[in-house]
Amino acid sequence: MDSRTIGILGGGQLGRMMVEAAHRLNLRTTILDADNSPAKQINALSSHVTGSFSSSADILELSKSCDILTTEIEHVDTNILEQIEKEGKVDVQPASETIRVIQDKYLQKEFFIRNNVAVADSVKIDTPSVEALENVGGDFGYPFMLKSRTLAYDGRGNYVVKSKEGVPEALKALSNRPLYAERWAEFTMELAVLVVKTRDGRTLSYPTVETIHENNICKLVYMPARTTVDNRERAQKLAEEAIRHLPGAGIFGVEMFLLKNGTILVNEIAPRPHNSGHHTIETHSTSQFEAHIRAILDLPLPPSITAPRTSTTSSIMLNILGGPDPTSHLQVSKLALETPGATLHLYGKTESRPGRKMGHITVVADSISDCETLIAPLVAATSYTPS
Ligand code: ATP
Ligand code: MG
Ligand code: MG
């Protein structure tokens, strides 16, 4: 299909599912991460690099064994990516500038504001102190969200400041991290849209999904989102607008809040495949992972790729998280194998920890209510999840 080798920064579950998609198309992938990481387990090659996506030397090493570099995670060293880009021997997609803007959530916010994309009011906190946070509380009211600008995932880096009295605890929880604060978004639903950006700057979007988080971690994803067609279409438009000005190609996950008054705000974006798009492996002929690969290599991406297999195709995805004992997640996995319409994905993580994403299950049917019936026993079987 293409003789270029794709180097992937990060070998977690997203990298693993990218590799699965690439292999079906006879495309070669080489991974930078720890030995035996999920993506390496299914990709027997001697050219993988053992190391970290945050190390410039390791990224440079990976660039020697590939023609195009991409990423499954935004917390990568962007200075070295920029240098590789400038040298021009190895392509970087999406562009280092895009990853740099996204990996700092406050720079991301500024980028959206510059491009007239609606986001929650945000304020940078250069010198964290009780006084600085009380000033934020005075402006935004309580609760407000205190966030680490960098290295955030699964809500690790977020703290809800519920009242003036909660300020010292918030400072303690996020000490030594670069911070900003966000006005509380009174949402009725969280939405997400996967947007594909092509090499020639076109944007295509998958249907709007509804994401349900528990303890800041995505638990369930409903496709389509259980809201009006108008809301779903507005979310797709906003998501495409949010990534239109970011340089480079690839797939982007756009997380949004649907507010009580109908306004939709962008929460954050990811420059890579996203947890809210895992169902596309089953519901679409071209998954988010394959779309990413096609986008970065400039392979065909007709608009039809974002349409579900049929006009009634519906799905619910359930994340399988690590539980109190090392095999908790395997019980729900076994149940998934007995469930009609369910597909199980386990990620090959050797160690289970409470709250760690160990796998996911997608159920597909012709209506959301049929999906709900199928998934209910599986959701019940994940009640071990810490709350
Ligand atoms: P991810 O794993 O998606 O990268 P993250 O650590 O980057 O998570 P966010 O996406 O910023 O964290 O926030 C996690 C969740 O916290 C959101 O999905 C939402 O439920 C809630 N949240 C975030 N910001 C706000 C806000 N301003 N107002 C209300 N709730 C919020
Ligand atoms: Mg995030
Ligand atoms: Mg998020």
Short mmCIF file of C-alpha atoms and ligand atoms in Angstrom, two decimals:
data_model
loop_
_atom_site.label_atom_id
_atom_site.label_comp_id
_atom_site.label_asym_id
_atom_site.label_seq_id
_atom_site.Cartn_x
_atom_site.Cartn_y
_atom_site.Cartn_z
CA MET A 1 0.00 0.00 0.00
CA ASP A 2 2.83 2.36 0.89
CA SER A 3 6.49 1.61 1.47
CA ARG A 4 7.01 4.23 4.17
CA THR A 5 7.51 3.13 7.78
CA ILE A 6 5.40 4.90 10.39
CA GLY A 7 7.15 5.66 13.70
CA ILE A 8 4.73 5.94 16.62
CA LEU A 9 5.59 7.87 19.78
CA GLY A 10 3.98 5.78 22.50
CA GLY A 11 3.03 2.13 22.60
CA GLY A 12 -0.13 2.12 24.73
CA GLN A 13 -3.58 0.97 23.67
CA LEU A 14 -4.00 3.75 21.11
CA GLY A 15 -0.70 2.81 19.48
CA ARG A 16 -1.72 -0.84 19.58
CA MET A 17 -5.00 -0.17 17.77
CA MET A 18 -3.13 2.04 15.25
CA VAL A 19 -0.79 -0.88 14.58
CA GLU A 20 -3.77 -3.21 14.07
CA ALA A 21 -5.19 -0.84 11.45
CA ALA A 22 -1.82 -0.33 9.76
CA HIS A 23 -1.11 -4.05 9.54
CA ARG A 24 -4.34 -4.74 7.68
CA LEU A 25 -3.08 -2.37 5.00
CA ASN A 26 0.42 -3.92 4.89
CA LEU A 27 1.91 -0.82 6.47
CA ARG A 28 5.00 -1.04 8.66
CA THR A 29 5.05 0.57 12.10
CA THR A 30 7.84 0.98 14.61
CA ILE A 31 7.27 2.01 18.21
CA LEU A 32 9.03 4.10 20.84
CA ASP A 33 8.09 3.01 24.36
CA ALA A 34 9.05 0.53 27.08
CA ASP A 35 9.75 -3.05 26.07
CA ASN A 36 6.64 -5.20 25.82
CA SER A 37 4.33 -2.18 25.72
CA PRO A 38 0.85 -2.99 24.30
CA ALA A 39 1.68 -1.84 20.75
CA LYS A 40 4.97 -3.73 20.62
CA GLN A 41 3.37 -7.01 21.74
CA ILE A 42 1.49 -7.34 18.43
CA ASN A 43 4.29 -6.07 16.21
CA ALA A 44 7.34 -8.34 16.12
CA LEU A 45 10.17 -6.16 14.84
CA SER A 46 13.74 -5.57 15.89
CA SER A 47 13.65 -1.88 14.97
CA HIS A 48 11.49 -0.72 17.90
CA VAL A 49 13.12 1.74 20.26
CA THR A 50 13.15 1.11 23.99
CA GLY A 51 12.72 4.39 25.79
CA SER A 52 10.39 7.31 26.30
CA PHE A 53 8.42 9.68 24.06
CA SER A 54 9.51 12.49 26.36
CA SER A 55 13.21 11.92 25.64
CA SER A 56 14.70 13.82 22.70
CA ALA A 57 17.47 11.23 22.23
CA ASP A 58 14.94 8.39 22.05
CA ILE A 59 12.74 10.25 19.57
CA LEU A 60 15.80 10.96 17.43
CA GLU A 61 16.65 7.26 17.55
CA LEU A 62 13.12 6.32 16.42
CA SER A 63 13.33 8.83 13.57
CA LYS A 64 16.25 6.85 12.15
CA SER A 65 14.04 3.82 11.55
CA CYS A 66 11.01 5.51 10.00
CA ASP A 67 9.87 7.87 7.25
CA ILE A 68 7.01 9.51 9.09
CA LEU A 69 6.54 10.18 12.78
CA THR A 70 3.19 10.33 14.52
CA THR A 71 2.00 10.09 18.08
CA GLU A 72 -0.53 8.32 20.27
CA ILE A 73 -0.01 10.78 23.13
CA GLU A 74 0.46 14.55 23.39
CA HIS A 75 2.99 14.55 26.23
CA VAL A 76 5.98 14.25 23.90
CA ASP A 77 9.14 16.31 23.44
CA THR A 78 8.08 18.81 20.75
CA ASN A 79 11.46 20.58 20.45
CA ILE A 80 13.08 17.54 18.92
CA LEU A 81 10.05 16.99 16.68
CA GLU A 82 10.43 20.53 15.41
CA GLN A 83 14.12 19.93 14.71
CA ILE A 84 13.31 16.73 12.80
CA GLU A 85 10.67 18.61 10.84
CA LYS A 86 13.17 21.32 9.90
CA GLU A 87 15.74 18.78 8.74
CA GLY A 88 13.04 17.50 6.40
CA LYS A 89 14.18 13.87 6.12
CA VAL A 90 11.36 12.50 8.25
CA ASP A 91 7.82 13.78 8.04
CA VAL A 92 6.03 14.70 11.32
CA GLN A 93 2.21 14.49 11.42
CA PRO A 94 0.42 16.27 12.90
CA ALA A 95 2.92 19.14 13.04
CA SER A 96 5.05 19.73 16.16
CA GLU A 97 3.41 23.15 16.53
CA THR A 98 0.01 21.49 16.84
CA ILE A 99 1.20 19.12 19.54
CA ARG A 100 2.94 21.98 21.38
CA VAL A 101 -0.25 24.05 21.51
CA ILE A 102 -2.38 21.11 22.62
CA GLN A 103 -0.02 19.76 25.30
CA ASP A 104 -0.37 22.99 27.27
CA LYS A 105 -4.08 23.32 28.03
CA TYR A 106 -3.81 27.05 28.60
CA LEU A 107 -2.07 27.65 25.25
CA GLN A 108 -4.85 25.52 23.79
CA LYS A 109 -7.46 27.85 25.31
CA GLU A 110 -5.67 30.93 23.95
CA PHE A 111 -5.54 29.29 20.53
CA PHE A 112 -9.31 28.70 20.56
CA ILE A 113 -10.05 32.23 21.71
CA ARG A 114 -7.89 33.63 18.86
CA ASN A 115 -9.89 31.52 16.41
CA ASN A 116 -13.33 32.35 17.83
CA VAL A 117 -13.96 28.83 19.13
CA ALA A 118 -16.20 28.92 22.22
CA VAL A 119 -14.49 27.72 25.44
CA ALA A 120 -15.05 28.16 29.19
CA ASP A 121 -13.53 31.39 30.57
CA SER A 122 -9.99 30.64 31.69
CA VAL A 123 -7.32 32.48 33.59
CA LYS A 124 -3.63 31.75 33.90
CA ILE A 125 -2.20 31.48 37.43
CA ASP A 126 1.45 32.49 37.24
CA THR A 127 2.12 32.48 40.96
CA PRO A 128 -0.17 30.06 42.78
CA SER A 129 -1.24 31.38 46.20
CA VAL A 130 -4.32 31.45 48.40
CA GLU A 131 -4.89 35.04 47.38
CA ALA A 132 -4.59 34.31 43.65
CA LEU A 133 -7.11 31.46 43.87
CA GLU A 134 -9.52 33.45 46.04
CA ASN A 135 -9.42 36.15 43.35
CA VAL A 136 -10.41 33.52 40.78
CA GLY A 137 -13.26 32.44 43.08
CA GLY A 138 -14.33 36.08 43.30
CA ASP A 139 -14.43 36.39 39.50
CA PHE A 140 -15.76 32.97 38.48
CA GLY A 141 -17.71 32.05 41.62
CA TYR A 142 -17.59 28.56 43.15
CA PRO A 143 -17.16 25.84 42.19
CA PHE A 144 -14.42 26.47 39.65
CA MET A 145 -11.97 24.06 38.11
CA LEU A 146 -8.27 24.33 38.85
CA LYS A 147 -6.22 22.56 36.18
CA SER A 148 -2.63 21.67 35.54
CA ARG A 149 -1.63 23.15 32.18
CA THR A 150 0.49 20.14 31.31
CA LEU A 151 0.71 16.35 31.65
CA ALA A 152 -2.98 15.93 32.46
CA TYR A 153 -4.99 12.81 31.70
CA ASP A 154 -8.00 11.03 33.20
CA GLY A 155 -8.58 14.09 35.41
CA ARG A 156 -5.17 13.73 37.11
CA GLY A 157 -4.29 17.39 37.06
CA ASN A 158 -7.81 18.70 37.77
CA TYR A 159 -9.17 19.87 41.11
CA VAL A 160 -12.67 21.16 41.78
CA VAL A 161 -12.44 24.19 44.09
CA LYS A 162 -15.83 24.02 45.77
CA SER A 163 -15.54 27.01 48.09
CA LYS A 164 -13.15 29.59 49.49
CA GLU A 165 -12.37 27.13 52.29
CA GLY A 166 -11.25 24.57 49.70
CA VAL A 167 -8.51 26.80 48.27
CA PRO A 168 -5.57 25.63 50.46
CA GLU A 169 -6.39 21.96 49.75
CA ALA A 170 -6.51 22.70 46.00
CA LEU A 171 -3.08 24.33 46.14
CA LYS A 172 -1.72 21.31 47.96
CA ALA A 173 -3.26 18.86 45.50
CA LEU A 174 -1.69 20.52 42.47
CA SER A 175 1.49 21.90 44.00
CA ASN A 176 4.51 22.27 41.71
CA ARG A 177 2.42 22.14 38.56
CA PRO A 178 1.87 25.00 36.10
CA LEU A 179 -1.75 26.03 36.69
CA TYR A 180 -4.73 27.79 35.22
CA ALA A 181 -8.34 28.02 36.32
CA GLU A 182 -11.54 27.49 34.38
CA ARG A 183 -15.06 28.72 35.00
CA TRP A 184 -17.39 25.85 35.94
CA ALA A 185 -19.29 24.55 32.90
CA GLU A 186 -22.90 23.70 33.86
CA PHE A 187 -23.24 21.00 31.26
CA THR A 188 -26.18 18.71 30.68
CA MET A 189 -24.11 16.35 28.57
CA GLU A 190 -20.53 15.86 27.44
CA LEU A 191 -20.11 15.42 23.71
CA ALA A 192 -17.16 14.39 21.58
CA VAL A 193 -16.41 14.37 17.87
CA LEU A 194 -13.53 12.74 16.06
CA VAL A 195 -12.30 14.97 13.26
CA VAL A 196 -9.97 13.82 10.49
CA LYS A 197 -7.78 16.48 8.92
CA THR A 198 -6.33 15.56 5.54
CA ARG A 199 -2.95 16.59 4.13
CA ASP A 200 -4.71 19.09 1.87
CA GLY A 201 -6.56 20.68 4.81
CA ARG A 202 -10.02 19.12 4.42
CA THR A 203 -11.87 18.19 7.62
CA LEU A 204 -14.24 15.23 8.00
CA SER A 205 -16.10 14.43 11.20
CA TYR A 206 -17.48 11.24 12.67
CA PRO A 207 -20.95 11.38 14.29
CA THR A 208 -21.26 13.20 17.62
CA VAL A 209 -21.05 10.88 20.61
CA GLU A 210 -22.01 11.33 24.24
CA THR A 211 -19.33 10.58 26.80
CA ILE A 212 -20.09 9.68 30.39
CA HIS A 213 -17.29 10.14 32.89
CA GLU A 214 -16.99 8.67 36.35
CA ASN A 215 -14.29 10.03 38.66
CA ASN A 216 -12.98 12.07 35.70
CA ILE A 217 -12.38 8.91 33.67
CA CYS A 218 -14.41 8.20 30.56
CA LYS A 219 -16.64 5.23 31.32
CA LEU A 220 -19.25 5.01 28.55
CA VAL A 221 -19.57 6.38 25.02
CA TYR A 222 -22.93 6.46 23.26
CA MET A 223 -23.19 6.77 19.50
CA PRO A 224 -25.19 8.70 18.51
CA ALA A 225 -25.34 11.13 21.45
CA ARG A 226 -28.79 11.12 23.07
CA THR A 227 -29.58 14.69 22.09
CA THR A 228 -31.22 16.50 19.18
CA VAL A 229 -29.96 16.23 15.62
CA ASP A 230 -29.41 20.00 15.73
CA ASN A 231 -27.13 19.69 18.77
CA ARG A 232 -25.24 16.84 17.15
CA GLU A 233 -24.72 18.79 13.95
CA ARG A 234 -23.63 21.93 15.80
CA ALA A 235 -21.11 19.88 17.77
CA GLN A 236 -19.63 18.46 14.55
CA LYS A 237 -19.37 21.93 13.05
CA LEU A 238 -17.70 23.35 16.16
CA ALA A 239 -15.28 20.40 16.34
CA GLU A 240 -14.24 20.87 12.72
CA GLU A 241 -13.80 24.59 13.33
CA ALA A 242 -11.67 23.88 16.41
CA ILE A 243 -9.07 21.91 14.50
CA ARG A 244 -9.25 23.64 11.11
CA HIS A 245 -6.40 26.02 11.96
CA LEU A 246 -4.03 23.44 13.46
CA PRO A 247 -1.17 22.56 11.11
CA GLY A 248 -0.69 18.98 9.96
CA ALA A 249 -2.79 15.93 9.26
CA GLY A 250 -4.32 13.20 11.38
CA ILE A 251 -7.25 12.43 13.61
CA PHE A 252 -8.25 14.72 16.48
CA GLY A 253 -10.59 14.02 19.40
CA VAL A 254 -12.62 17.09 20.34
CA GLU A 255 -14.28 17.03 23.78
CA MET A 256 -17.19 19.42 24.33
CA PHE A 257 -19.74 20.53 26.92
CA LEU A 258 -23.41 20.95 26.02
CA LEU A 259 -24.65 23.61 28.42
CA LYS A 260 -28.16 23.97 29.87
CA ASN A 261 -28.87 26.94 27.58
CA GLY A 262 -27.89 24.96 24.47
CA THR A 263 -24.45 26.56 24.03
CA ILE A 264 -21.68 24.14 23.12
CA LEU A 265 -18.16 24.82 24.43
CA VAL A 266 -14.96 23.02 23.51
CA ASN A 267 -13.34 21.44 26.59
CA GLU A 268 -10.12 20.14 25.10
CA ILE A 269 -8.73 18.41 22.06
CA ALA A 270 -6.36 15.50 21.55
CA PRO A 271 -4.03 15.37 18.51
CA ARG A 272 -4.46 11.60 18.11
CA PRO A 273 -7.05 8.82 18.24
CA HIS A 274 -9.33 9.23 21.24
CA ASN A 275 -11.22 7.04 23.70
CA SER A 276 -14.51 8.46 22.37
CA GLY A 277 -13.84 6.91 18.95
CA HIS A 278 -13.08 3.29 19.80
CA HIS A 279 -16.54 2.18 18.65
CA THR A 280 -15.63 3.18 15.07
CA ILE A 281 -13.70 -0.11 14.80
CA GLU A 282 -17.08 -1.88 14.77
CA THR A 283 -19.55 0.77 13.64
CA HIS A 284 -17.66 2.13 10.64
CA SER A 285 -15.90 0.56 7.66
CA THR A 286 -12.94 2.88 8.41
CA SER A 287 -12.07 3.23 12.09
CA GLN A 288 -10.55 6.33 13.68
CA PHE A 289 -7.23 4.46 13.73
CA GLU A 290 -7.28 3.68 10.02
CA ALA A 291 -8.48 7.23 9.27
CA HIS A 292 -5.45 8.56 11.14
CA ILE A 293 -3.07 6.35 9.18
CA ARG A 294 -4.73 7.29 5.88
CA ALA A 295 -4.62 10.99 6.76
CA ILE A 296 -0.93 11.12 7.68
CA LEU A 297 0.12 9.08 4.62
CA ASP A 298 -2.18 10.98 2.26
CA LEU A 299 -4.10 7.84 1.30
CA PRO A 300 -7.70 8.21 0.02
CA LEU A 301 -10.23 9.56 2.54
CA PRO A 302 -13.60 9.89 0.84
CA PRO A 303 -16.26 11.76 2.88
CA SER A 304 -18.22 8.49 3.22
CA ILE A 305 -15.69 7.09 5.74
CA THR A 306 -17.36 8.96 8.59
CA ALA A 307 -20.83 7.46 7.97
CA PRO A 308 -21.78 4.51 10.19
CA ARG A 309 -22.29 1.18 8.43
CA THR A 310 -26.07 1.70 8.25
CA SER A 311 -28.40 4.60 9.02
CA THR A 312 -29.52 2.87 12.23
CA THR A 313 -26.14 1.63 13.48
CA SER A 314 -25.88 2.52 17.16
CA SER A 315 -23.32 1.59 19.78
CA ILE A 316 -22.27 1.89 23.38
CA MET A 317 -18.65 1.51 24.41
CA LEU A 318 -17.71 0.59 27.97
CA ASN A 319 -14.19 1.06 29.28
CA ILE A 320 -12.85 -1.83 31.32
CA LEU A 321 -10.90 -0.37 34.22
CA GLY A 322 -8.63 -2.12 36.65
CA GLY A 323 -10.36 -3.06 39.90
CA PRO A 324 -9.43 -3.94 43.48
CA ASP A 325 -7.74 -7.19 42.59
CA PRO A 326 -5.48 -7.97 39.62
CA THR A 327 -8.14 -10.01 37.82
CA SER A 328 -11.29 -7.91 38.48
CA HIS A 329 -11.32 -6.74 34.87
CA LEU A 330 -11.24 -10.27 33.52
CA GLN A 331 -14.65 -11.12 34.96
CA VAL A 332 -16.41 -8.46 32.90
CA SER A 333 -14.26 -9.49 29.94
CA LYS A 334 -15.53 -13.07 30.13
CA LEU A 335 -19.10 -11.83 30.36
CA ALA A 336 -18.52 -9.76 27.22
CA LEU A 337 -17.63 -12.92 25.33
CA GLU A 338 -21.10 -14.27 26.15
CA THR A 339 -22.91 -11.08 25.09
CA PRO A 340 -24.46 -10.93 21.62
CA GLY A 341 -23.34 -7.91 19.60
CA ALA A 342 -20.38 -7.27 21.91
CA THR A 343 -16.73 -7.01 20.86
CA LEU A 344 -14.01 -7.24 23.48
CA HIS A 345 -10.66 -5.47 23.21
CA LEU A 346 -8.00 -6.17 25.83
CA TYR A 347 -4.86 -4.07 25.69
CA GLY A 348 -2.20 -6.47 26.94
CA LYS A 349 -1.25 -4.41 29.97
CA THR A 350 0.70 -6.72 32.20
CA GLU A 351 -0.23 -5.00 35.43
CA SER A 352 -3.73 -4.00 36.52
CA ARG A 353 -4.21 -1.00 38.81
CA PRO A 354 -7.50 0.43 40.09
CA GLY A 355 -8.81 2.86 37.47
CA ARG A 356 -6.26 1.87 34.80
CA LYS A 357 -7.71 1.36 31.31
CA MET A 358 -7.26 -2.37 30.70
CA GLY A 359 -9.58 -2.76 27.71
CA HIS A 360 -12.98 -1.85 26.33
CA ILE A 361 -16.17 -3.46 25.09
CA THR A 362 -18.30 -2.19 22.23
CA VAL A 363 -21.88 -3.32 21.72
CA VAL A 364 -23.54 -2.58 18.39
CA ALA A 365 -27.26 -2.80 17.57
CA ASP A 366 -29.91 -0.96 15.56
CA SER A 367 -30.96 1.36 18.37
CA ILE A 368 -29.48 2.87 21.50
CA SER A 369 -32.15 1.17 23.61
CA ASP A 370 -31.12 -2.25 22.26
CA CYS A 371 -27.51 -1.35 23.05
CA GLU A 372 -28.52 -0.36 26.58
CA THR A 373 -30.19 -3.72 27.13
CA LEU A 374 -27.06 -5.53 25.95
CA ILE A 375 -24.59 -3.46 27.93
CA ALA A 376 -26.51 -3.31 31.25
CA PRO A 377 -25.11 -6.58 32.73
CA LEU A 378 -21.61 -5.56 31.65
CA VAL A 379 -21.92 -2.15 33.30
CA ALA A 380 -23.14 -3.91 36.44
CA ALA A 381 -20.09 -6.18 36.30
CA THR A 382 -17.80 -3.14 36.41
CA SER A 383 -19.31 -1.86 39.65
CA TYR A 384 -16.00 -2.71 41.34
CA THR A 385 -14.65 0.52 39.81
CA PRO A 386 -13.66 2.89 42.63
CA SER A 387 -16.14 5.72 43.13
P1 ATP B 1 -8.66 13.35 29.55
O1 ATP B 1 -8.45 11.99 30.07
O2 ATP B 1 -9.95 13.55 28.78
O3 ATP B 1 -7.47 13.92 28.80
P2 ATP B 1 -8.10 15.47 31.42
O4 ATP B 1 -7.32 15.03 32.59
O5 ATP B 1 -7.39 16.22 30.35
O6 ATP B 1 -8.89 14.24 30.85
P3 ATP B 1 -10.37 17.29 31.34
O7 ATP B 1 -10.84 16.78 30.06
O8 ATP B 1 -9.88 18.70 31.40
O9 ATP B 1 -9.27 16.35 32.02
O10 ATP B 1 -11.51 17.14 32.45
C1 ATP B 1 -11.98 15.87 32.83
C2 ATP B 1 -13.47 15.97 33.12
O11 ATP B 1 -13.70 16.91 34.17
C3 ATP B 1 -14.29 16.49 31.95
O12 ATP B 1 -14.59 15.47 31.02
C4 ATP B 1 -15.52 17.02 32.70
O13 ATP B 1 -16.34 15.96 33.11
C5 ATP B 1 -14.89 17.65 33.93
N1 ATP B 1 -14.56 19.08 33.68
C6 ATP B 1 -13.44 19.56 33.11
N2 ATP B 1 -13.45 20.91 33.04
C7 ATP B 1 -14.62 21.31 33.58
C8 ATP B 1 -15.25 22.57 33.79
N3 ATP B 1 -14.66 23.72 33.44
N4 ATP B 1 -16.48 22.59 34.36
C9 ATP B 1 -17.08 21.43 34.72
N5 ATP B 1 -16.56 20.22 34.56
C10 ATP B 1 -15.34 20.13 33.99
MG MG B 2 -6.91 15.71 28.47
MG MG B 3 -10.60 15.40 28.74
#
